[in-house]
Coordinates of C-alpha atoms (C1' of nucleotides) in Angstrom, one line a residue:
Chain A
X111 CA -32.9 19.5 32.9
X112 CA -36.2 19.7 34.7
X113 CA -38.9 17.4 33.4
X114 CA -42.6 18.0 33.1
X115 CA -44.8 15.7 35.4
X116 CA -45.7 13.6 32.4
X117 CA -42.1 12.9 31.5
X118 CA -41.2 12.4 35.1
X119 CA -43.7 9.6 35.2
X120 CA -42.2 8.2 32.1
X121 CA -38.8 8.3 33.6
X122 CA -40.1 6.4 36.6
X123 CA -41.5 3.8 34.4
X124 CA -38.2 3.4 32.6
X125 CA -36.5 3.0 36.0
X126 CA -39.0 0.3 37.0
X127 CA -38.0 -1.8 34.0
X128 CA -35.0 -2.9 36.0
X129 CA -34.2 -2.7 39.6
X130 CA -31.3 -0.3 39.3
X131 CA -27.7 -1.2 38.7
X132 CA -26.7 -2.6 42.0
X133 CA -27.8 -6.2 41.1
X134 CA -26.6 -5.9 37.5
X135 CA -23.1 -4.9 38.5
X136 CA -22.8 -7.9 40.7
X137 CA -23.3 -10.0 37.6
X138 CA -20.6 -8.3 35.6
X139 CA -16.9 -9.0 36.3
X140 CA -16.2 -5.6 34.7
X141 CA -18.4 -3.5 36.9
X142 CA -17.5 -5.2 40.1
X143 CA -14.2 -3.3 40.2
X144 CA -15.8 0.1 40.3
X145 CA -15.7 2.2 43.5
X146 CA -18.8 3.4 45.1
X147 CA -18.9 6.7 43.2
X148 CA -17.9 5.5 39.8
X149 CA -21.2 3.7 38.9
X150 CA -22.9 7.0 39.5
X151 CA -21.0 8.5 36.6
X152 CA -22.1 5.7 34.3
X153 CA -25.7 5.7 35.6
X154 CA -26.2 9.4 35.2
X155 CA -27.7 9.1 31.7
X156 CA -28.4 5.4 31.8
X157 CA -31.8 4.2 30.5
X158 CA -33.4 1.0 29.5
X159 CA -35.9 0.0 26.8
X160 CA -37.9 -3.1 26.0
X161 CA -37.8 -4.5 22.5
X162 CA -40.1 -7.0 20.8
X163 CA -38.8 -9.9 18.7
X164 CA -37.4 -8.7 15.4
X165 CA -36.9 -5.1 16.5
X166 CA -33.6 -3.3 15.8
X167 CA -31.7 -2.4 18.9
X168 CA -28.7 -0.9 17.2
X169 CA -28.4 -0.2 13.5
X170 CA -25.1 -0.6 11.6
X171 CA -23.9 2.8 10.4
X172 CA -25.8 5.0 12.8
X173 CA -24.0 7.3 15.2
X174 CA -22.4 5.2 18.0
X175 CA -22.7 6.8 21.3
X176 CA -23.8 4.1 23.7
X177 CA -22.8 0.7 25.0
X178 CA -25.6 -1.7 25.6
X179 CA -26.1 -4.5 28.0
X180 CA -29.0 -7.0 27.8
X181 CA -30.8 -7.5 31.1
X182 CA -33.2 -10.1 29.9
X183 CA -34.0 -11.7 26.6
X184 CA -31.9 -12.7 23.6
X185 CA -30.5 -11.0 20.6
X186 CA -28.2 -11.4 17.6
X187 CA -25.6 -9.1 16.2
X188 CA -24.7 -9.2 12.6
X189 CA -22.9 -7.3 9.8
X190 CA -25.0 -6.3 6.8
X191 CA -22.6 -7.4 4.2
X192 CA -22.6 -7.9 0.4
X193 CA -25.3 -9.2 -1.9
X194 CA -28.0 -8.6 0.8
X195 CA -26.5 -11.2 3.0
X196 CA -25.9 -10.9 6.7
X197 CA -23.0 -12.3 8.6
X198 CA -24.1 -13.1 12.2
X199 CA -21.2 -12.3 14.5
X200 CA -22.7 -13.4 17.8
X201 CA -25.8 -14.2 19.8
X202 CA -26.2 -12.0 22.9
X203 CA -27.4 -13.3 26.2
X204 CA -28.0 -11.2 29.4
X205 CA -25.1 -9.5 31.1
X206 CA -22.9 -9.3 28.1
X207 CA -21.7 -5.8 27.3
X208 CA -21.9 -4.9 23.6
X209 CA -20.2 -1.8 22.2
X210 CA -18.7 -1.6 18.8
X211 CA -15.1 -0.9 17.8
X212 CA -16.7 2.2 16.2
X213 CA -17.3 3.8 19.6
X214 CA -13.5 4.4 19.8
X215 CA -13.0 5.2 16.1
X216 CA -15.5 6.3 13.5
X217 CA -18.3 6.8 15.9
X218 CA -20.5 4.5 13.8
X219 CA -21.8 1.1 14.9
X220 CA -20.1 -1.5 12.8
X221 CA -23.0 -4.0 13.2
X222 CA -26.7 -4.3 13.7
X223 CA -28.2 -5.8 16.9
X224 CA -31.7 -7.3 16.6
X225 CA -33.9 -8.8 19.3
X226 CA -34.7 -12.4 18.8
X227 CA -36.9 -12.7 21.8
X228 CA -38.5 -9.9 23.8
X229 CA -35.5 -8.2 25.3
X230 CA -34.8 -5.6 27.9
X231 CA -31.8 -3.5 27.0
X232 CA -29.8 -1.0 29.1
X233 CA -28.1 1.9 27.3
X234 CA -24.9 3.2 28.8
X235 CA -23.4 6.5 27.6
X236 CA -20.0 6.0 26.0
X237 CA -18.4 9.3 27.2
X238 CA -19.3 8.6 30.8
X239 CA -17.9 5.1 30.3
X240 CA -14.6 6.5 29.0
X241 CA -14.6 8.9 31.9
X242 CA -14.6 6.0 34.3
X243 CA -11.9 4.2 32.4
X244 CA -9.7 7.2 32.9
X245 CA -10.4 7.2 36.6
X246 CA -10.1 3.5 37.3
X247 CA -7.2 1.7 35.6
X248 CA -8.3 -1.7 36.8
X249 CA -11.6 -1.1 34.9
X250 CA -9.7 -0.1 31.8
X251 CA -7.6 -3.3 32.1
X252 CA -10.7 -5.5 32.3
X253 CA -12.2 -3.6 29.4
X254 CA -9.1 -4.2 27.3
X255 CA -9.3 -7.9 28.3
X256 CA -12.9 -8.0 27.1
X257 CA -11.9 -6.3 23.8
X258 CA -9.1 -8.8 23.4
X259 CA -11.5 -11.6 23.9
X260 CA -13.8 -10.3 21.1
X261 CA -10.8 -9.9 18.8
X262 CA -9.5 -13.3 19.6
X263 CA -12.9 -14.9 18.9
X264 CA -13.2 -13.0 15.7
X265 CA -9.8 -14.4 14.5
X266 CA -10.9 -17.9 15.3
X267 CA -14.1 -17.5 13.4
X268 CA -12.2 -16.0 10.5
X269 CA -10.2 -19.2 10.3
X270 CA -13.3 -21.3 10.7
X271 CA -15.1 -19.5 7.9
X272 CA -12.2 -19.3 5.6
X273 CA -10.7 -22.8 5.9
X274 CA -13.4 -25.2 7.0
X275 CA -16.1 -26.5 4.8
X276 CA -19.8 -26.7 5.6
X277 CA -19.8 -29.7 7.9
X278 CA -17.1 -28.3 10.1
X279 CA -18.6 -24.8 10.2
X280 CA -22.0 -26.2 11.2
X281 CA -20.3 -28.3 13.9
X282 CA -18.5 -25.2 15.2
X283 CA -21.8 -23.3 15.4
X284 CA -23.6 -26.1 17.2
X285 CA -20.8 -26.5 19.7
X286 CA -20.6 -22.8 20.4
X287 CA -24.4 -22.4 20.7
X288 CA -25.0 -25.5 22.8
X289 CA -22.0 -25.1 25.1
X290 CA -21.3 -21.4 25.4
X291 CA -24.7 -19.8 24.7
X292 CA -27.4 -22.1 26.0
X293 CA -25.2 -24.2 28.3
X294 CA -27.0 -27.5 27.7
X295 CA -26.9 -30.1 25.0
X296 CA -29.4 -28.3 22.9
X297 CA -29.8 -25.3 20.7
X298 CA -33.1 -23.4 21.3
X299 CA -35.7 -23.1 18.5
X300 CA -35.3 -19.3 18.8
X301 CA -32.3 -19.8 16.5
X302 CA -33.8 -20.2 13.0
X303 CA -32.2 -22.2 10.2
X304 CA -31.6 -18.8 8.5
X305 CA -29.8 -17.5 11.6
X306 CA -27.6 -20.6 11.6
X307 CA -26.9 -20.1 7.9
X308 CA -26.0 -16.5 8.5
X309 CA -23.7 -17.5 11.3
X310 CA -21.9 -20.1 9.3
X311 CA -21.8 -18.1 6.0
X312 CA -23.7 -20.5 3.8
X313 CA -27.1 -20.6 2.2
X314 CA -30.1 -21.6 4.3
X315 CA -30.7 -24.7 2.0
X316 CA -27.2 -25.9 2.7
X317 CA -27.5 -25.5 6.4
X318 CA -30.7 -27.5 6.4
X319 CA -29.1 -30.2 4.3
X320 CA -26.2 -30.6 6.7
X321 CA -28.4 -30.6 9.8
X322 CA -30.6 -33.4 8.2
X323 CA -27.4 -35.3 7.4
X324 CA -26.3 -35.0 11.0
X325 CA -29.7 -36.2 12.1
X326 CA -29.4 -39.2 9.8
X327 CA -26.1 -40.0 11.4
X328 CA -27.6 -39.7 14.9
X329 CA -25.3 -36.8 15.8
X330 CA -28.2 -34.4 16.5
X331 CA -31.9 -34.8 17.0
X332 CA -34.3 -32.3 15.3
X333 CA -37.7 -31.7 16.8
X334 CA -39.8 -28.6 16.1
X335 CA -36.9 -26.2 15.6
X336 CA -34.8 -27.1 18.6
X337 CA -31.6 -29.1 17.9
X338 CA -30.6 -31.7 20.4
X339 CA -26.9 -32.6 20.5
X340 CA -26.8 -36.4 20.8
X341 CA -23.1 -37.0 20.1
X342 CA -20.9 -34.1 21.2
X343 CA -17.8 -36.1 20.7
X344 CA -18.4 -36.7 17.0
X345 CA -19.4 -33.1 16.6
X346 CA -16.1 -32.0 18.1
X347 CA -14.3 -34.4 15.8
X348 CA -16.1 -33.0 12.7
X349 CA -15.2 -29.5 13.9
X350 CA -11.5 -30.5 14.1
X351 CA -11.3 -32.3 10.8
X352 CA -13.8 -30.2 8.8
Chain B
X132 CA 22.0 -7.9 37.3
X133 CA 25.5 -7.2 36.5
X134 CA 26.9 -8.4 33.2
X135 CA 30.2 -9.8 32.4
X136 CA 32.3 -7.7 30.1
X137 CA 31.6 -10.1 27.2
X138 CA 27.8 -9.8 27.6
X139 CA 28.1 -6.1 28.2
X140 CA 29.7 -5.9 24.8
X141 CA 26.8 -7.9 23.4
X142 CA 24.4 -5.5 25.0
X143 CA 26.2 -2.6 23.5
X144 CA 25.9 -4.2 20.1
X145 CA 22.2 -4.8 20.6
X146 CA 21.8 -1.2 21.6
X147 CA 23.6 -0.1 18.5
X148 CA 21.0 -1.9 16.3
X149 CA 18.8 1.1 16.8
X150 CA 19.5 4.6 18.1
X151 CA 17.4 4.4 21.2
X152 CA 13.7 5.0 21.6
X153 CA 13.7 8.8 21.3
X154 CA 13.3 8.8 17.6
X155 CA 11.0 5.8 17.5
X156 CA 8.6 7.3 19.9
X157 CA 8.2 10.3 17.7
X158 CA 7.0 8.0 14.9
X159 CA 4.3 6.5 17.1
X160 CA 1.1 8.3 17.9
X161 CA 0.8 5.9 20.9
X162 CA 4.2 6.6 22.5
X163 CA 4.0 10.4 21.9
X164 CA 1.6 10.8 24.9
X165 CA 4.1 9.4 27.4
X166 CA 5.6 11.6 30.0
X167 CA 9.4 11.9 30.3
X168 CA 9.7 9.1 32.9
X169 CA 7.2 6.6 31.4
X170 CA 9.3 5.5 28.4
X171 CA 12.0 4.6 30.9
X172 CA 9.7 1.9 32.4
X173 CA 9.0 0.4 29.0
X174 CA 12.7 0.7 27.9
X175 CA 14.0 -1.1 31.0
X176 CA 14.0 -4.6 29.5
X177 CA 13.6 -3.5 25.9
X178 CA 15.8 -5.3 23.4
X179 CA 16.1 -5.6 19.6
X180 CA 17.0 -8.4 17.3
X181 CA 17.7 -8.7 13.6
X182 CA 15.9 -11.4 11.6
X183 CA 16.7 -12.8 8.2
X184 CA 13.9 -13.5 5.6
X185 CA 11.8 -16.5 6.5
X186 CA 12.8 -16.5 10.1
X187 CA 10.1 -16.7 12.8
X188 CA 9.8 -13.7 15.0
X189 CA 6.8 -14.8 17.1
X190 CA 5.4 -18.3 17.0
X191 CA 1.8 -19.1 17.5
X192 CA 1.1 -21.0 20.7
X193 CA 4.3 -19.9 22.5
X194 CA 4.2 -17.9 25.8
X195 CA 3.1 -14.4 25.1
X196 CA 5.2 -11.9 27.1
X197 CA 6.2 -9.2 24.7
X198 CA 4.8 -6.7 22.3
X199 CA 7.0 -6.2 19.2
X200 CA 7.5 -3.2 17.0
X201 CA 9.3 -3.4 13.6
X202 CA 12.0 -0.8 13.2
X203 CA 13.0 -1.6 9.7
X204 CA 12.1 -4.4 7.3
X205 CA 8.9 -6.2 6.5
X206 CA 7.0 -9.1 8.0
X207 CA 3.7 -11.0 7.7
X208 CA 1.5 -12.3 10.5
X209 CA -0.6 -15.4 10.0
X210 CA -2.7 -18.0 11.8
X211 CA -1.6 -21.6 11.3
X212 CA -5.0 -23.0 10.6
X213 CA -6.5 -26.2 9.4
X214 CA -5.3 -28.7 6.7
X215 CA -1.8 -27.2 6.9
X216 CA -3.0 -23.9 5.5
X217 CA -2.1 -20.5 6.8
X218 CA -4.4 -17.5 7.0
X219 CA -2.4 -14.3 6.6
X220 CA -3.9 -11.6 8.9
X221 CA -1.7 -8.7 8.0
X222 CA 1.6 -7.5 6.6
X223 CA 3.6 -5.5 9.0
X224 CA 5.6 -2.4 8.1
X225 CA 7.9 -0.4 10.5
X226 CA 6.4 1.5 13.5
X227 CA 3.4 -0.8 13.8
X228 CA 3.0 -2.2 17.3
X229 CA 2.1 -5.9 17.3
X230 CA 0.9 -7.7 20.3
X231 CA -1.6 -10.4 20.4
X232 CA -5.0 -10.6 22.1
X233 CA -3.3 -13.5 23.9
X234 CA -1.2 -11.1 25.9
X235 CA -4.3 -10.0 27.9
X236 CA -5.9 -13.5 28.0
X237 CA -4.3 -16.9 27.6
X238 CA -0.8 -15.6 27.5
X239 CA -0.2 -17.4 24.2
X240 CA 0.5 -15.7 20.9
X241 CA -2.6 -16.3 18.7
X242 CA -0.5 -16.0 15.5
X243 CA 2.9 -16.4 14.0
X244 CA 5.0 -13.5 12.7
X245 CA 7.6 -14.2 10.1
X246 CA 10.1 -11.8 8.5
X247 CA 9.7 -11.4 4.7
X248 CA 12.7 -9.2 4.3
X249 CA 15.6 -8.7 6.7
X250 CA 13.9 -7.1 9.7
X251 CA 14.9 -5.3 12.8
X252 CA 12.5 -6.0 15.7
X253 CA 12.1 -4.3 19.0
X254 CA 10.7 -6.4 21.9
X255 CA 8.8 -4.6 24.6
X256 CA 8.0 -6.3 27.9
X257 CA 4.2 -6.7 28.3
X258 CA 4.1 -6.2 32.1
X259 CA 6.0 -3.0 31.9
X260 CA 3.6 -2.0 29.1
X261 CA 0.7 -2.6 31.3
X262 CA 2.3 -0.7 34.1
X263 CA 2.4 2.4 31.9
X264 CA -1.2 1.9 30.9
X265 CA -2.2 2.0 34.6
X266 CA -0.2 5.2 35.0
X267 CA -1.3 7.1 31.9
X268 CA -5.0 6.9 31.0
X269 CA -4.4 8.8 27.7
X270 CA -2.0 6.0 26.7
X271 CA -4.5 3.4 27.7
X272 CA -7.2 5.2 25.6
X273 CA -5.0 5.2 22.5
X274 CA -4.1 1.6 23.1
X275 CA -7.8 0.7 23.2
X276 CA -8.3 2.7 20.0
X277 CA -5.6 0.6 18.4
X278 CA -7.2 -2.6 19.6
X279 CA -10.5 -1.4 18.3
X280 CA -8.9 -0.7 14.9
X281 CA -7.5 -4.2 14.7
X282 CA -10.9 -5.7 15.7
X283 CA -12.8 -3.6 13.2
X284 CA -10.4 -4.5 10.4
X285 CA -10.8 -8.2 11.3
X286 CA -14.6 -7.9 11.1
X287 CA -14.3 -6.3 7.6
X288 CA -12.0 -9.1 6.5
X289 CA -14.3 -11.7 7.9
X290 CA -17.1 -10.3 5.7
X291 CA -14.8 -10.1 2.7
X292 CA -13.6 -13.7 3.1
X293 CA -17.1 -15.1 3.9
X294 CA -19.2 -13.3 1.3
X295 CA -17.0 -12.2 -1.6
X296 CA -15.8 -14.5 -4.3
X297 CA -12.3 -14.8 -5.5
X298 CA -12.2 -11.7 -7.8
X299 CA -13.5 -9.5 -5.1
X300 CA -11.1 -10.9 -2.5
X301 CA -8.1 -10.4 -4.7
X302 CA -9.2 -6.9 -5.5
X303 CA -9.6 -6.2 -1.8
X304 CA -6.1 -7.5 -1.2
X305 CA -4.5 -5.5 -4.0
X306 CA -6.2 -2.3 -2.8
X307 CA -5.1 -2.8 0.8
X308 CA -1.5 -3.7 -0.2
X309 CA -1.1 -0.9 -2.8
X310 CA -2.9 1.8 -0.9
X311 CA -2.3 1.1 2.8
X312 CA 0.9 -1.0 3.0
X313 CA 3.1 0.2 0.1
X314 CA 1.4 3.5 -0.5
X315 CA 1.9 3.6 -4.2
X316 CA 0.1 2.0 -7.2
X317 CA 2.1 -1.2 -6.9
X318 CA 2.5 -4.3 -4.8
X319 CA 6.1 -5.2 -4.1
X320 CA 7.5 -8.5 -5.3
X321 CA 8.3 -9.3 -1.7
X322 CA 4.7 -10.5 -1.6
X323 CA 4.7 -13.9 -3.2
X324 CA 1.7 -15.5 -5.0
X325 CA 1.4 -17.9 -2.1
X326 CA 1.3 -14.9 0.4
X327 CA -1.5 -13.4 -1.6
X328 CA -3.3 -16.7 -1.7
X329 CA -2.9 -17.1 2.1
X330 CA -4.2 -13.6 2.6
X331 CA -7.3 -14.1 0.4
X332 CA -7.9 -17.7 1.6
X333 CA -7.7 -19.4 -1.7
X334 CA -5.3 -21.8 -3.4
X335 CA -2.2 -20.4 -5.0
X336 CA -3.3 -21.6 -8.4
X337 CA -6.5 -19.7 -8.1
X338 CA -4.7 -16.5 -7.1
X339 CA -2.4 -16.8 -10.1
X340 CA -5.4 -17.4 -12.4
X341 CA -7.2 -14.3 -11.2
X342 CA -4.1 -12.1 -11.4
X343 CA -3.5 -13.3 -15.0
X344 CA -7.2 -12.5 -15.8
X345 CA -6.8 -9.0 -14.3
X346 CA -3.6 -8.6 -16.5
X347 CA -5.5 -9.6 -19.6
X348 CA -8.2 -7.0 -18.8
X349 CA -5.5 -4.3 -18.2
X350 CA -6.4 -3.9 -14.6
X351 CA -2.9 -4.7 -13.4
X352 CA 0.5 -5.2 -14.9
X353 CA 2.7 -8.1 -13.9
X354 CA 6.4 -7.9 -14.2
X355 CA 8.8 -10.1 -12.3
X356 CA 6.7 -10.5 -9.2
X357 CA 5.7 -6.9 -8.7
X358 CA 2.1 -6.1 -9.4
X359 CA 1.4 -2.7 -11.0
X360 CA -2.1 -1.3 -10.4
X361 CA -3.1 0.2 -13.8
X362 CA -6.8 0.7 -13.2
X363 CA -7.6 1.4 -9.5
X364 CA -11.2 2.4 -10.3
X365 CA -12.1 -0.9 -11.8
X366 CA -10.4 -2.7 -9.0
X367 CA -12.5 -0.8 -6.5
X368 CA -15.6 -1.6 -8.5
X369 CA -14.7 -5.3 -8.5
X370 CA -14.1 -5.1 -4.8
X371 CA -17.6 -3.6 -4.3
X372 CA -19.5 -6.0 -6.5
X373 CA -17.4 -9.1 -6.0
Chain C
dT136 C1' -63.7 -21.5 5.7
dC137 C1' -60.3 -20.3 2.5
dC138 C1' -56.3 -17.9 1.5
dA139 C1' -51.8 -16.0 2.4
dT140 C1' -47.6 -16.3 4.8
dT141 C1' -43.7 -18.2 7.0
dG142 C1' -40.3 -21.7 8.0
dG143 C1' -38.6 -26.1 7.1
dC144 C1' -37.3 -29.5 3.7
dT145 C1' -35.9 -31.9 -0.8
dG146 C1' -34.1 -33.1 -5.6
dA147 C1' -32.1 -31.4 -9.9
dC148 C1' -29.1 -28.4 -11.9
dT149 C1' -25.1 -25.3 -12.3
dT150 C1' -20.9 -23.1 -11.1
dA151 C1' -17.0 -21.5 -8.2
dG152 C1' -13.1 -22.9 -7.0
dG153 C1' -9.8 -26.7 -5.4
dT154 C1' -6.6 -30.4 -7.1
dC155 C1' -3.4 -32.4 -10.0
dA156 C1' 0.0 -33.0 -13.5
dG157 C1' 2.9 -30.9 -16.2
dG158 C1' 5.6 -26.8 -18.2
dT159 C1' 8.3 -22.6 -18.0
dT160 C1' 11.5 -19.5 -16.2
dG161 C1' 15.0 -17.9 -13.2
dT162 C1' 18.6 -18.7 -9.6
dT163 C1' 22.1 -21.0 -7.0
dC164 C1' 25.7 -24.0 -6.6
dC165 C1' 29.1 -27.3 -8.1
Chain D
dG254 C1' 28.1 -25.6 -18.5
dG255 C1' 24.6 -28.5 -16.2
dA256 C1' 22.0 -30.2 -12.0
dA257 C1' 18.9 -28.9 -8.5
dC258 C1' 15.5 -26.0 -6.8
dA259 C1' 12.0 -22.6 -6.3
dA260 C1' 8.4 -19.6 -8.0
dC261 C1' 5.2 -18.9 -11.4
dC262 C1' 1.9 -20.4 -14.8
dT263 C1' -1.7 -23.4 -17.5
dG264 C1' -5.2 -26.7 -18.8
dA265 C1' -8.1 -30.7 -17.6
dC266 C1' -10.8 -32.6 -14.2
dC267 C1' -13.7 -33.0 -10.1
dT268 C1' -16.3 -31.7 -6.0
dA269 C1' -18.3 -28.5 -2.7
dA270 C1' -21.8 -25.6 -2.3
dG271 C1' -25.2 -22.2 -4.3
dT272 C1' -29.6 -21.6 -6.9
dC273 C1' -34.1 -22.7 -8.2
dA274 C1' -38.5 -24.8 -8.2
dG275 C1' -41.6 -26.8 -5.7
dC276 C1' -43.4 -29.4 -1.5
dC277 C1' -45.4 -29.7 3.1
dA278 C1' -46.9 -28.1 7.8
dA279 C1' -48.1 -24.6 10.9
dT280 C1' -49.9 -20.1 11.8
dG281 C1' -52.8 -16.2 11.3
dG282 C1' -56.0 -13.3 9.5
dA283 C1' -60.5 -11.7 6.9

DNA sequence: TCCATTGGCTGACTTAGGTCAGGTTGTTCC
DNA sequence: GGAACAACCTGACCTAAGTCAGCCAATGGA
């Protein structure tokens, strides 16, 4: 496939968006186990694209050919469900690999991924990915571990959504976001009330109500969109008993 | 490991419970791809046990070392959740392989499996299973496909539980049970009202109420525990709009 | 400058669905 | 036969949570 000069320039620009995979792979437990040659297979058709806030990175139902990995920025992945409501599955920070169970099955993405902040995304060809799994069993093992983690987390969320009531679900969300996603005692204002409601499967109004209640009880502090976790212990206790 | 005559006899009895793996493996898409020698690895420590109705086959939280496969009978798998309520994840018919995401991660079973009818279960050593995955990449690929299927189904159920109301969830359950599990227009009386309630995350009373409503509307027929699906089309429509 | 838009917030109202108390039926065991 | 028990069923009641209508504050054009 030879490129015209114009497109060659474009290709160079794309390349410039990140500094190649060497550094990325160091960040990823998964890619660290690859031999010297194996990344070349995956990198053959690799490309990266920059998305603005609100733009769709992957669309539920479209043909699933690529894994993606976020290099910088922040995104959410959600299922477009019934009655025009979305169920947010997860928020995606850099270095997390996102595929979709569909890549191995129906070849359709099972969820939509949308950029929340400006986001640089790397697209990895699924077939080349599978090729490497066939070559390197340690890589396949880690991939299975990753899938198991996704599945396990989805089971936990299923229980939370099905059996806890609103206070418990909001507590779960705040704990996950503050501890696992942002890694501080706060939830960034990039997460809107609607996002929180879509993550906890309730109406936006209800989510706001509970947050305000938590504020009244000095469990969280609300200031300009960001949520400060003031009393993590009580939040954990609400999560357990909710 | 030499066995005393007594235990040898026992071993022979256990062996007799099923007729060896040759026939089983033909039933399983997964095991069909194994070479002649590979099943021997998995069969090395294989054993089978018969369970009576209500007996626990795997217990959530215990050390996860084995995959299981049901040879005959019928079981349910559920998560022991909050407020002493169980969330039934699935009903298990023969030839389905059941592991747990925990086998690849925390080494704890994430759910409990209980026999509904008298059930013959085959236990497969997880390490030997992993060994074969490292040897046979086609086997690993099919296993990944199986995991993706589980994950995908859990996402669909998450949406159903979080966004549909009771009529829709019962419709979903009846469709799944009649079409995918029992493969006829009926749900066997082995499934109790409580099981149905635990599968759809509602109280037993509510499940009964909805079923009776469906009966009044001639969507299902209820006779002695079994549920006859009289109007699958309307059931599908309720599932869509519920 | 004014208007329009978006996101957060609140109170009043309505409804889905859980809980409880009691009733029926069928089954097992003495 | 009757006692004990389980699964199923029903109506009355109550509460969790959604809906709606409307408010405010910040932002962003034209």
